[in-house]
XYZ file of C-alpha atoms in Angstrom:
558
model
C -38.315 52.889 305.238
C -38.917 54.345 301.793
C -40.904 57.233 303.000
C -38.933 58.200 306.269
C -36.474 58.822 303.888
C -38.215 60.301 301.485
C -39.692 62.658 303.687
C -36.321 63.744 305.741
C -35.280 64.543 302.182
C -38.240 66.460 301.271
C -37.946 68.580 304.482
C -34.039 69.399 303.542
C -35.341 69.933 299.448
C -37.745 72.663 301.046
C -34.999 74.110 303.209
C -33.055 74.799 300.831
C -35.838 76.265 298.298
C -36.758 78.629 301.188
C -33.468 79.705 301.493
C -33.095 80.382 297.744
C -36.312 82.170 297.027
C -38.274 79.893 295.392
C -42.289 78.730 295.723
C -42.917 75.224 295.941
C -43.286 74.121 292.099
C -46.919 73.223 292.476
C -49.187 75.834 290.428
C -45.790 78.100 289.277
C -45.248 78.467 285.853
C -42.825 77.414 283.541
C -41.220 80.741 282.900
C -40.330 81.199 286.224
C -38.513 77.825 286.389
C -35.838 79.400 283.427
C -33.849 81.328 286.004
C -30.045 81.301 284.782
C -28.154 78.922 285.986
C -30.978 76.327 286.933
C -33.153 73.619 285.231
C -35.902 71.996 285.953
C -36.167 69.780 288.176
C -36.462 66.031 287.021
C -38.643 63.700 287.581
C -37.838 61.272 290.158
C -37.430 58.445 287.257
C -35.162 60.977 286.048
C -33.493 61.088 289.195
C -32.922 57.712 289.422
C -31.513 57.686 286.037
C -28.241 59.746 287.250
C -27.974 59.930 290.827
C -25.959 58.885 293.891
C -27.960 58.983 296.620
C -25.908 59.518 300.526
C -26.464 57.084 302.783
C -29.647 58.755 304.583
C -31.485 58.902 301.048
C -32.830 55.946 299.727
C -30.611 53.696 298.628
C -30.982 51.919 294.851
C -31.007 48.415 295.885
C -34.455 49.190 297.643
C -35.630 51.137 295.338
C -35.383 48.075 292.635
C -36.444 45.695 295.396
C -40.030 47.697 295.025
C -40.090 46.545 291.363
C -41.752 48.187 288.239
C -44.978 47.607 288.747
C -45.011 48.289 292.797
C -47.675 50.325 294.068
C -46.923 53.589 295.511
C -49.166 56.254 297.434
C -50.388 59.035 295.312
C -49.963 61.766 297.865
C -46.422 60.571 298.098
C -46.092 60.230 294.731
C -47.068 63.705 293.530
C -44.793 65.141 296.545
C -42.298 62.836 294.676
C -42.997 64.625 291.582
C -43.503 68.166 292.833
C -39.931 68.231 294.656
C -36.705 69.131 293.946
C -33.459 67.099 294.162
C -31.018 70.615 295.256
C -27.870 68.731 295.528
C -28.358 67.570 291.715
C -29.492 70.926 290.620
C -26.849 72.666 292.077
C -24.066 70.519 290.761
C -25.757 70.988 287.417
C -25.564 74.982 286.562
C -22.061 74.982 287.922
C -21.661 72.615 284.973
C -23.159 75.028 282.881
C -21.812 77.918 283.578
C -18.352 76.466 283.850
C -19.272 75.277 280.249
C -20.285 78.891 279.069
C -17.287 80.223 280.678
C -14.894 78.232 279.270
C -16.440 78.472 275.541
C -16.520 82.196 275.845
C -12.504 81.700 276.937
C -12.121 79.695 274.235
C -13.510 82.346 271.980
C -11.528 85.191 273.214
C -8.874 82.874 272.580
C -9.505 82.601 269.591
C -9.922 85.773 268.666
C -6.942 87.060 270.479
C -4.626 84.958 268.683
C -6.340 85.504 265.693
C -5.424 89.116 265.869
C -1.740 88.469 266.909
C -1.639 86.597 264.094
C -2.727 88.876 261.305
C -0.063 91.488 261.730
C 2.610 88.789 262.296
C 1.390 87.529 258.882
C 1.563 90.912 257.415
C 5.255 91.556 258.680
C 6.275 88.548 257.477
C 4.492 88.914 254.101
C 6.066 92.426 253.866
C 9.981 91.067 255.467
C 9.708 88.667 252.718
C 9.052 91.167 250.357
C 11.853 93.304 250.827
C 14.016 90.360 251.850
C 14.404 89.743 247.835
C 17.820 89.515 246.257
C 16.453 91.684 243.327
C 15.837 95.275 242.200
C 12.063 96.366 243.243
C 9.669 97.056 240.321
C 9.387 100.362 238.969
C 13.157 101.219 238.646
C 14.692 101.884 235.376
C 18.154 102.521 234.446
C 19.336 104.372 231.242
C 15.487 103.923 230.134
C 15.795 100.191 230.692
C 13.039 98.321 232.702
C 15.140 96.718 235.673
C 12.832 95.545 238.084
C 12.949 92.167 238.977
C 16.038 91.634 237.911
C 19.345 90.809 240.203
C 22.070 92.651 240.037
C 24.153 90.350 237.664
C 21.372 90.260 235.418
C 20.723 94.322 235.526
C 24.777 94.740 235.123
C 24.161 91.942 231.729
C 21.164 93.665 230.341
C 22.840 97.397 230.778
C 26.036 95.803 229.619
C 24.948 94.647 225.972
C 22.883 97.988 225.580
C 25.700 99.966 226.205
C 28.506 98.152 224.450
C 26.622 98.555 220.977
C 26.955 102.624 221.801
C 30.102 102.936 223.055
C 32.020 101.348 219.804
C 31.146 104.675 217.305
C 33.294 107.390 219.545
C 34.030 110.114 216.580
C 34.908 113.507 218.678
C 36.303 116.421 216.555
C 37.811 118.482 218.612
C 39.242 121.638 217.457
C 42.173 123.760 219.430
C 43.410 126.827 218.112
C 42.482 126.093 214.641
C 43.419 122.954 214.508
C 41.153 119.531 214.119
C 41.860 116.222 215.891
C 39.620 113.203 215.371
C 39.342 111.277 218.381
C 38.266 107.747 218.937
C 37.659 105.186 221.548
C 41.514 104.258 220.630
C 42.768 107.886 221.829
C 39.753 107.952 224.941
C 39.396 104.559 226.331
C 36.329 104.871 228.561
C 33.215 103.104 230.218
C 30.371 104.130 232.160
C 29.874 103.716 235.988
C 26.983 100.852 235.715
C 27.892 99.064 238.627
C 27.600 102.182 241.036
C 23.821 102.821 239.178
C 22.537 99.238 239.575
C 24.070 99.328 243.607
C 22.104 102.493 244.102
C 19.112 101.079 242.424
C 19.461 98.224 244.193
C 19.329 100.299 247.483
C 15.849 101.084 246.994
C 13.992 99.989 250.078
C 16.987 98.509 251.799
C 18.207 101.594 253.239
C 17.327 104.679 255.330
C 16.292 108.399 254.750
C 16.900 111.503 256.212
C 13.071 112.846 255.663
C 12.385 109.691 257.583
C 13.047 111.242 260.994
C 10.603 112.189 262.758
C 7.896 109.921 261.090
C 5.819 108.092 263.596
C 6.299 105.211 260.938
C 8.652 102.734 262.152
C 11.685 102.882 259.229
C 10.495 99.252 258.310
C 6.708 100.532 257.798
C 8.366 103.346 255.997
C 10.647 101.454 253.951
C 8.107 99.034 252.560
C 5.624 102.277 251.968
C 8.271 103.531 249.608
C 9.378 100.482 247.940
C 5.270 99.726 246.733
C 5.221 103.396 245.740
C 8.544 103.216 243.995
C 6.557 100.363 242.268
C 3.405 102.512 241.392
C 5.194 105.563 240.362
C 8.334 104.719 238.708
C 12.009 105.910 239.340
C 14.767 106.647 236.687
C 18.557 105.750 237.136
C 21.211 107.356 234.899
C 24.365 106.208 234.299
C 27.202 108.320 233.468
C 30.476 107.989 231.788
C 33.630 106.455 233.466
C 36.834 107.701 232.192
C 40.011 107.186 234.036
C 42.214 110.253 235.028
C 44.928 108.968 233.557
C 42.693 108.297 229.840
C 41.807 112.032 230.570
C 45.706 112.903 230.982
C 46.809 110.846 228.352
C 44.535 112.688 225.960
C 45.374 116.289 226.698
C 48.858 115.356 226.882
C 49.010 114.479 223.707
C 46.639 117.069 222.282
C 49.178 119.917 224.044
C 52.657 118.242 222.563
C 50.572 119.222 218.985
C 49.216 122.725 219.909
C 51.297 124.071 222.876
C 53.218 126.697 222.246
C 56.095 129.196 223.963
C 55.764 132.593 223.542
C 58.628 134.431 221.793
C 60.682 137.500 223.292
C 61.621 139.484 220.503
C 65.242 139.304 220.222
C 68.174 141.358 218.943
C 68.984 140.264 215.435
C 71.915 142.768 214.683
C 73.755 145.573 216.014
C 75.920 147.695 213.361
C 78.748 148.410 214.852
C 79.545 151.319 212.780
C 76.213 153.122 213.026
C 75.520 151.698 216.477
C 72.283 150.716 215.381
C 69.844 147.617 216.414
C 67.716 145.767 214.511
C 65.474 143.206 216.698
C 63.448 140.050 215.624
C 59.216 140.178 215.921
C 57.861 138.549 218.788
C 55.506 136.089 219.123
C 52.563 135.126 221.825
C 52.256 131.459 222.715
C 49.254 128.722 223.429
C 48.591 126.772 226.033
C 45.642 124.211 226.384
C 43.652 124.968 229.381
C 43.751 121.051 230.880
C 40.822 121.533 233.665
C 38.454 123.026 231.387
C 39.241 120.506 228.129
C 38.423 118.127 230.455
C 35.145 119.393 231.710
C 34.256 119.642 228.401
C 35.011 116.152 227.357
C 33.647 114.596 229.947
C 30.307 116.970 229.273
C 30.032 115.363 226.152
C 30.609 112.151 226.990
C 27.883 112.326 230.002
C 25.137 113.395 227.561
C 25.197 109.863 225.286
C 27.193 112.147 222.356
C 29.464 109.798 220.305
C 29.764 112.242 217.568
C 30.296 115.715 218.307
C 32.409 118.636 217.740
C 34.219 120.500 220.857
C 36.428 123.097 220.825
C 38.903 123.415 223.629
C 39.583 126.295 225.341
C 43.356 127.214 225.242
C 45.365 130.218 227.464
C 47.483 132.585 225.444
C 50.822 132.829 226.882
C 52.047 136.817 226.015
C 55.993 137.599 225.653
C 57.953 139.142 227.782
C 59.750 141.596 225.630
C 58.047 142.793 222.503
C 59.569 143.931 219.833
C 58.411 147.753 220.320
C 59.764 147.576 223.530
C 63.011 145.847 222.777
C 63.956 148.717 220.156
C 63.184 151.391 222.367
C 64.885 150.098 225.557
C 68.144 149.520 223.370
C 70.540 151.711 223.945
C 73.875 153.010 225.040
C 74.202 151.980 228.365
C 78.040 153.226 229.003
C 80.864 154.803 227.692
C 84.805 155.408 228.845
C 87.828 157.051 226.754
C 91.024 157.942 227.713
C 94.186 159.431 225.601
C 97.120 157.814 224.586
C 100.720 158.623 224.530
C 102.407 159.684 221.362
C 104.367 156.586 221.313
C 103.387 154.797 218.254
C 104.469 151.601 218.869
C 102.610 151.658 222.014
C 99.514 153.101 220.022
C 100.318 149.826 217.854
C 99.701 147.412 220.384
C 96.741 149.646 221.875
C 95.366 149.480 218.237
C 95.401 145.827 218.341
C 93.925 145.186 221.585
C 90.956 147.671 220.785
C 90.203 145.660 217.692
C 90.259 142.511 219.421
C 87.373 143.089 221.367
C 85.515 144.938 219.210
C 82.215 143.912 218.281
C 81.709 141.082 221.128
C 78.363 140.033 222.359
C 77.906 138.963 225.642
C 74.480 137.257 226.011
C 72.861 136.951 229.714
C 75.092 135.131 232.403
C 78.220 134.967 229.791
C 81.311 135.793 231.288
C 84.082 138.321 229.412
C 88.006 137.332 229.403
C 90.385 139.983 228.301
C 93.566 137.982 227.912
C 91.081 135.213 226.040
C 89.726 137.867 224.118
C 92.732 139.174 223.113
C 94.791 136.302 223.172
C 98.598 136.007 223.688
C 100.687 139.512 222.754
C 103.270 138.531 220.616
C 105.291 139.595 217.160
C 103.532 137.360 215.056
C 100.319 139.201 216.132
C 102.019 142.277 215.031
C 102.618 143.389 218.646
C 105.812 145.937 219.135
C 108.360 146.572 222.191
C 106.472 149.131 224.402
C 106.916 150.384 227.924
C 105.289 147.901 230.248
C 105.594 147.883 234.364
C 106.066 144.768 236.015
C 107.199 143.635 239.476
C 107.411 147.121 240.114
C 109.784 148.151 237.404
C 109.240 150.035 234.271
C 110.724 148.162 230.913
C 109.925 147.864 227.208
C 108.104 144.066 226.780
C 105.781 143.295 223.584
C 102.928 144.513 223.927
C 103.447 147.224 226.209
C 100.690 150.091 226.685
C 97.645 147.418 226.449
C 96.875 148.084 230.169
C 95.396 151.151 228.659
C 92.926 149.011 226.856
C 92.280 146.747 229.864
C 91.706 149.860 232.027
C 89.392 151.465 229.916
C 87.277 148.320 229.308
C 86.960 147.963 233.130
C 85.525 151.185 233.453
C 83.282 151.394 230.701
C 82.082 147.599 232.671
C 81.293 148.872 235.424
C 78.941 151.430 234.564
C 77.236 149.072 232.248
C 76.563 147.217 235.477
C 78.542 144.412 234.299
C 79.891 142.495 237.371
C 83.624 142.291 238.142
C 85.396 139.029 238.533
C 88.937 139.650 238.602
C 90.835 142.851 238.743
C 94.763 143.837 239.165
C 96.067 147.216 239.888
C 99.235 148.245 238.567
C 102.433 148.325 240.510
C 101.728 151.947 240.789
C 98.930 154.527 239.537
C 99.147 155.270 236.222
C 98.373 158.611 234.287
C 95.539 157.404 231.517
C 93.301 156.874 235.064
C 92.548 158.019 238.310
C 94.025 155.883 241.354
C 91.826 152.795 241.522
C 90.322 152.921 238.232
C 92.907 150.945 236.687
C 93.247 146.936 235.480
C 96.151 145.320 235.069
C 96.751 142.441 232.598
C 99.613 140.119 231.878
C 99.546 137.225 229.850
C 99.011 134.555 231.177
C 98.744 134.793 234.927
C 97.138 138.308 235.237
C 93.569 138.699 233.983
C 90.460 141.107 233.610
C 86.898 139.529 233.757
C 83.720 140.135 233.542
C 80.464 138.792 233.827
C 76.774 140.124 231.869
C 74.047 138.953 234.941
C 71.365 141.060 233.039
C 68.770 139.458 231.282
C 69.575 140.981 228.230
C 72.927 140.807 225.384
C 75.484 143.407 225.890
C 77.396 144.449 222.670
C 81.017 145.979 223.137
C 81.905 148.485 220.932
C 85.268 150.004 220.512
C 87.506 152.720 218.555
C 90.585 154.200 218.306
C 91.434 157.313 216.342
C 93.717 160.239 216.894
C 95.117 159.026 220.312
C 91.569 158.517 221.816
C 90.675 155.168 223.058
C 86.881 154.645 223.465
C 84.629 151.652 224.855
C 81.031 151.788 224.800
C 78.536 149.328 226.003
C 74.864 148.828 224.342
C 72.323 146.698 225.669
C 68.567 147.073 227.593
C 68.269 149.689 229.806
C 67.433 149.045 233.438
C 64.744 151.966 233.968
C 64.277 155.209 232.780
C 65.977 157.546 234.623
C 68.354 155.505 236.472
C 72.584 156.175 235.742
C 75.690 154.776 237.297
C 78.613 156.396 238.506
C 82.133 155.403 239.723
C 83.915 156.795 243.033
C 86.833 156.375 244.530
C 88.121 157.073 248.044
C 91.887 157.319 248.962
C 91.707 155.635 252.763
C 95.859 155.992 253.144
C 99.333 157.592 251.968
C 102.498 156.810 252.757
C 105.879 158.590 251.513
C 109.133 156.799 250.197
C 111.744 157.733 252.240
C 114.250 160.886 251.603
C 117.303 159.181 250.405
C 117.530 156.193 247.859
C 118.476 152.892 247.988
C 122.136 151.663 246.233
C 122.538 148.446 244.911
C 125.008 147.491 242.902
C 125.301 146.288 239.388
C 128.320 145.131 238.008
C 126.662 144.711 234.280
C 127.595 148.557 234.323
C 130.641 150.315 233.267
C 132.621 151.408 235.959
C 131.652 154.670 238.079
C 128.136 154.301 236.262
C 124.911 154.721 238.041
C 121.427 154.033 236.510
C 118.337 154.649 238.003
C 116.095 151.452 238.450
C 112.851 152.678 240.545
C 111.567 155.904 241.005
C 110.345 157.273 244.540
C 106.623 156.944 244.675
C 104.122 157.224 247.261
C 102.405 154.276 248.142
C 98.027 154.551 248.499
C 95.145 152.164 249.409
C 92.082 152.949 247.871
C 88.614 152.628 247.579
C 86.292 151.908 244.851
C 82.932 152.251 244.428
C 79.678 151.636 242.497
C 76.793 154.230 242.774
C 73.580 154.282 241.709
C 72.001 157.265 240.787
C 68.146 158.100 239.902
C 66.918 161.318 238.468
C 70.603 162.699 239.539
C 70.372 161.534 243.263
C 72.064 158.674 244.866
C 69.731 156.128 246.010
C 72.500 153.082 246.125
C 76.611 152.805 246.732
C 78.920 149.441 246.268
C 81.900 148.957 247.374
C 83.612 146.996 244.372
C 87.079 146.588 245.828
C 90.450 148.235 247.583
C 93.724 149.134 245.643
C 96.715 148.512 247.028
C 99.647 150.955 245.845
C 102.941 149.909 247.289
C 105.386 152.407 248.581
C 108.563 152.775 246.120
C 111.887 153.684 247.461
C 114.117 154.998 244.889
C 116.784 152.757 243.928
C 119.515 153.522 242.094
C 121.870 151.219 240.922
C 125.638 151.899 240.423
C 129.485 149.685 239.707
């Protein structure tokens, strides 16, 4: 039984070396038996040792039922020895080679991870770096070594260094000759630490624009810079912090000492009786020049000077009239006379009036009054019965003839340029003036005014002597050149009618007539303003219209 089966199985062994390639082991040689993958063959003790026989193999119970010391055939026994077991030598290289397989997996493994691992390491080494709540090495501020430090303790360290510099502020500053000491009590200020240590503090944490376009990723490149930043070094400067309204406060009070207005030169006198001026100097003025006094404060204070000198630059402010120009632009600017009656007592009053204005300034935007000037006509004044017109009748009242003064003054007004308020014709036109040159006064209801909307004084200036009335203006001519004229226009006439008017009167004695109004023609006329240069006309107001009633003669009669 043993060797049926022993021999079906060697015929299958040999098969199956046949169909491999290999000899029959007898007389090979060792080296051929190391072919990858295979072994050699074991012995059939071997064999026994580890194997599961099929069914059609021989079976261990009878192999053990031959015992150890049972006989067996030699032939058989070296055909034993010379064969091969293939189903045990297969099943052993697949062994193998799944053992190599999976240890060179293993390995690959390994390694594979190994690598993932070393940059994940490095990133994380590097995030952890830059993840610190502190200012990177290498950064100084104001010369001080920062690095390391958080902010609170950069903004403490800064803090104590600059608080034993910013205690001995001693500017002199000079403006227009003048010195001012000023001290941190006059310039509060401080420095803008806090904005330093955040940009400081920025280093590494943020982008770049020369970072575009690196085929760094912004991480790589922010790291890069940081260790460089380390290696190299990089200075921080803080500069001073002073508030605008420190700044203001400063040249606001520097200005209320040194500011100054300039000074028009001024008329001081006018002499009357020569007609003469004498003007006051002028003067230029200072102003401080705020934008660039504070450019220069702040320059100082941004260099880490506590004790300087600085001079402030200041504008000079000119006048607008100078005194050369003052005494040559005064001059006369008008003049009107007429000629009295030879009524004396109406030359009285006429004399009195005339004085009454005489000498009056009227400084820019004033306004002239004649019945203020002049006040109220009456005996006490030394004012006489004179021919006076009034609600269209001619009859002696104090003061009459002062029209004449009120007349003149108008027209001597209006070529000064002086600007007309209020103004009366008479009743009718009177002989001293052309139609519409005339001004009417009563006191109190009827007035002549004037206003002075130059920019300069106007001095009246009047006489009487020998019957002639004059009224001349002096004040700042308007350009050189330049002359006024007045016009007037008559627009309309009308005639009194042929035959008078009777009215009775029974104050008078009987069969007596009087006559109470003359016959006059009645006009409306034009007045008007024109402006002349070099001789020709270049501008024309119209000032107003006079209104000359018609006058019927009346005579009265009993």
């Amino acid at each position: 039984m043993l060797r049926g089966k022993r021999n079906r199985r060697s015929d299958r062994h040999q098969a199956v070396q046949h169909d491999s390639g290999l000899m029959p082991y007898p007389g090979h040689s060792q080296d051929l038996l190391q072919i990858e993958g295979f072994v050699q063959a074991p012995n059939i003790q071997d064999a026994l040792d580890f194997m599961a026989l099929p069914d059609d193999t021989l079976m261990e119970d009878d192999l053990y039922s031959l015992g150890p010391t049972a006989p067996i055939e030699t032939e058989n026994f070296e055909k034993i020895q010379t064969e091969t077991v293939p189903v045990k030598h297969s099943h052993g290289g697949l062994y193998s080679l799944l053992l190599i397989g999976c240890s060179l997996a293993l390995f690959f493994i390994a390694g594979f991870v190994f690598w993932l691992y070393q940059p994940k390491a490095a990133f994380e080494s590097r995030k952890a770096f830059l993840s610190q709540d502190i200012i990177f090495d290498g950064i100084k501020i104001d010369g001080l070594d920062v690095g390391g430090l958080t902010r609170s303790e950069a903004l403490r360290k800064l803090q104590q260094s600059h608080n034993e510099q910013q205690n001995d502020l001693q500017l002199s500053v000079e403006v227009d000759g003048a010195t001012f000491m000023i001290t941190n009590q006059q310039l509060p200020y401080g420095r803008n630490t806090m904005d330093i240590i955040d940009a400081a503090f920025a280093v590494g944490r943020q982008g770049y624009p020369w970072m575009i376009g690196s085929d760094k990723t912004p991480f790589e490149i922010r790291y890069e810079h940081t260790r460089h930043i380390g290696e190299t070094g990089a200075q921080f400067e803080t500069k001073t912090a002073v508030s605008q309204e420190a700044v203001t406060n400063l040249l606001n009070l520097l200005a209320q000492k040194v500011n100054r207005n300039p000074q028009n030169a001024q008329l001081a006198s006018f002499d009357f009786e020569t007609r003469s001026f004498s003007v006051s100097r002028d003067m230029t003025g200072i102003r401080l020049d705020f934008i660039a006094s504070a450019e220069a404060v702040l320059n100082i204070l941004n260099t880490g000077q506590r004790q300087a000198h600085i001079s402030l630059p200041t504008e000079v402010l000119l006048p607008q009239i100078t005194a050369v120009e003052l005494q040559n632009s005064l001059s006369l600017l008008s003049s009107f006379s007429t000629r009295t009656s030879a009524d004396e007592l109406r030359n009285t009053n006429i004399a009195l009036a005339a004085r009454a204005i005489h000498g009056m300034a009227l400084m820019p935007g004033e306004s002239f009054s004649f019945n203020q000037a002049v006040g109220q006509r009456t005996v006490q004044r030394g004012y006489q019965l004179a021919p006076a017109i009034a609600g269209g009748v001619l009859f002696d009242d104090i003061g009459g003839g002062i029209c004449q003064v009120s007349s003149t003054l108008f027209n001597a007004a209006a070529l000064a340029n002086m600007s007309i308020i209020t103004r009366e014709p008479h009743a009718w036109p009177v002989s001293y003036v052309e139609k519409g040159l005339d001004a009417t006064v009563n006191w109190p209801n009827i007035d002549f005014s004037f206003s002075n909307d130059t920019k300069s004084p106007v001095f009246i200036v009047t006489s009487f002597k020998n019957r002639d009335l004059s009224i001349e203006f002096y004040g700042m001519r308007k350009e050189e050149g330049e002359s006024l004229r007045l016009e007037t226009a008559t627009i309309s006439t009308k005639q009194p009618p042929g035959s008078p008017k009777y009215q009775q009167n029974p104050n008078l004695l009987p069969g007596e007539q009087r006559e109470l109004k003359k016959a006059r023609s009645g006009f409306v006329v034009d007045t008007y303003r024109i402006y002349l240069r070099d001789g020709q006309e270049f501008k024309r107001d119209k000032l107003f219209s006079s209104v000359y009633p018609m006058v019927q003669q009346v005579i009265e009669y009993n």
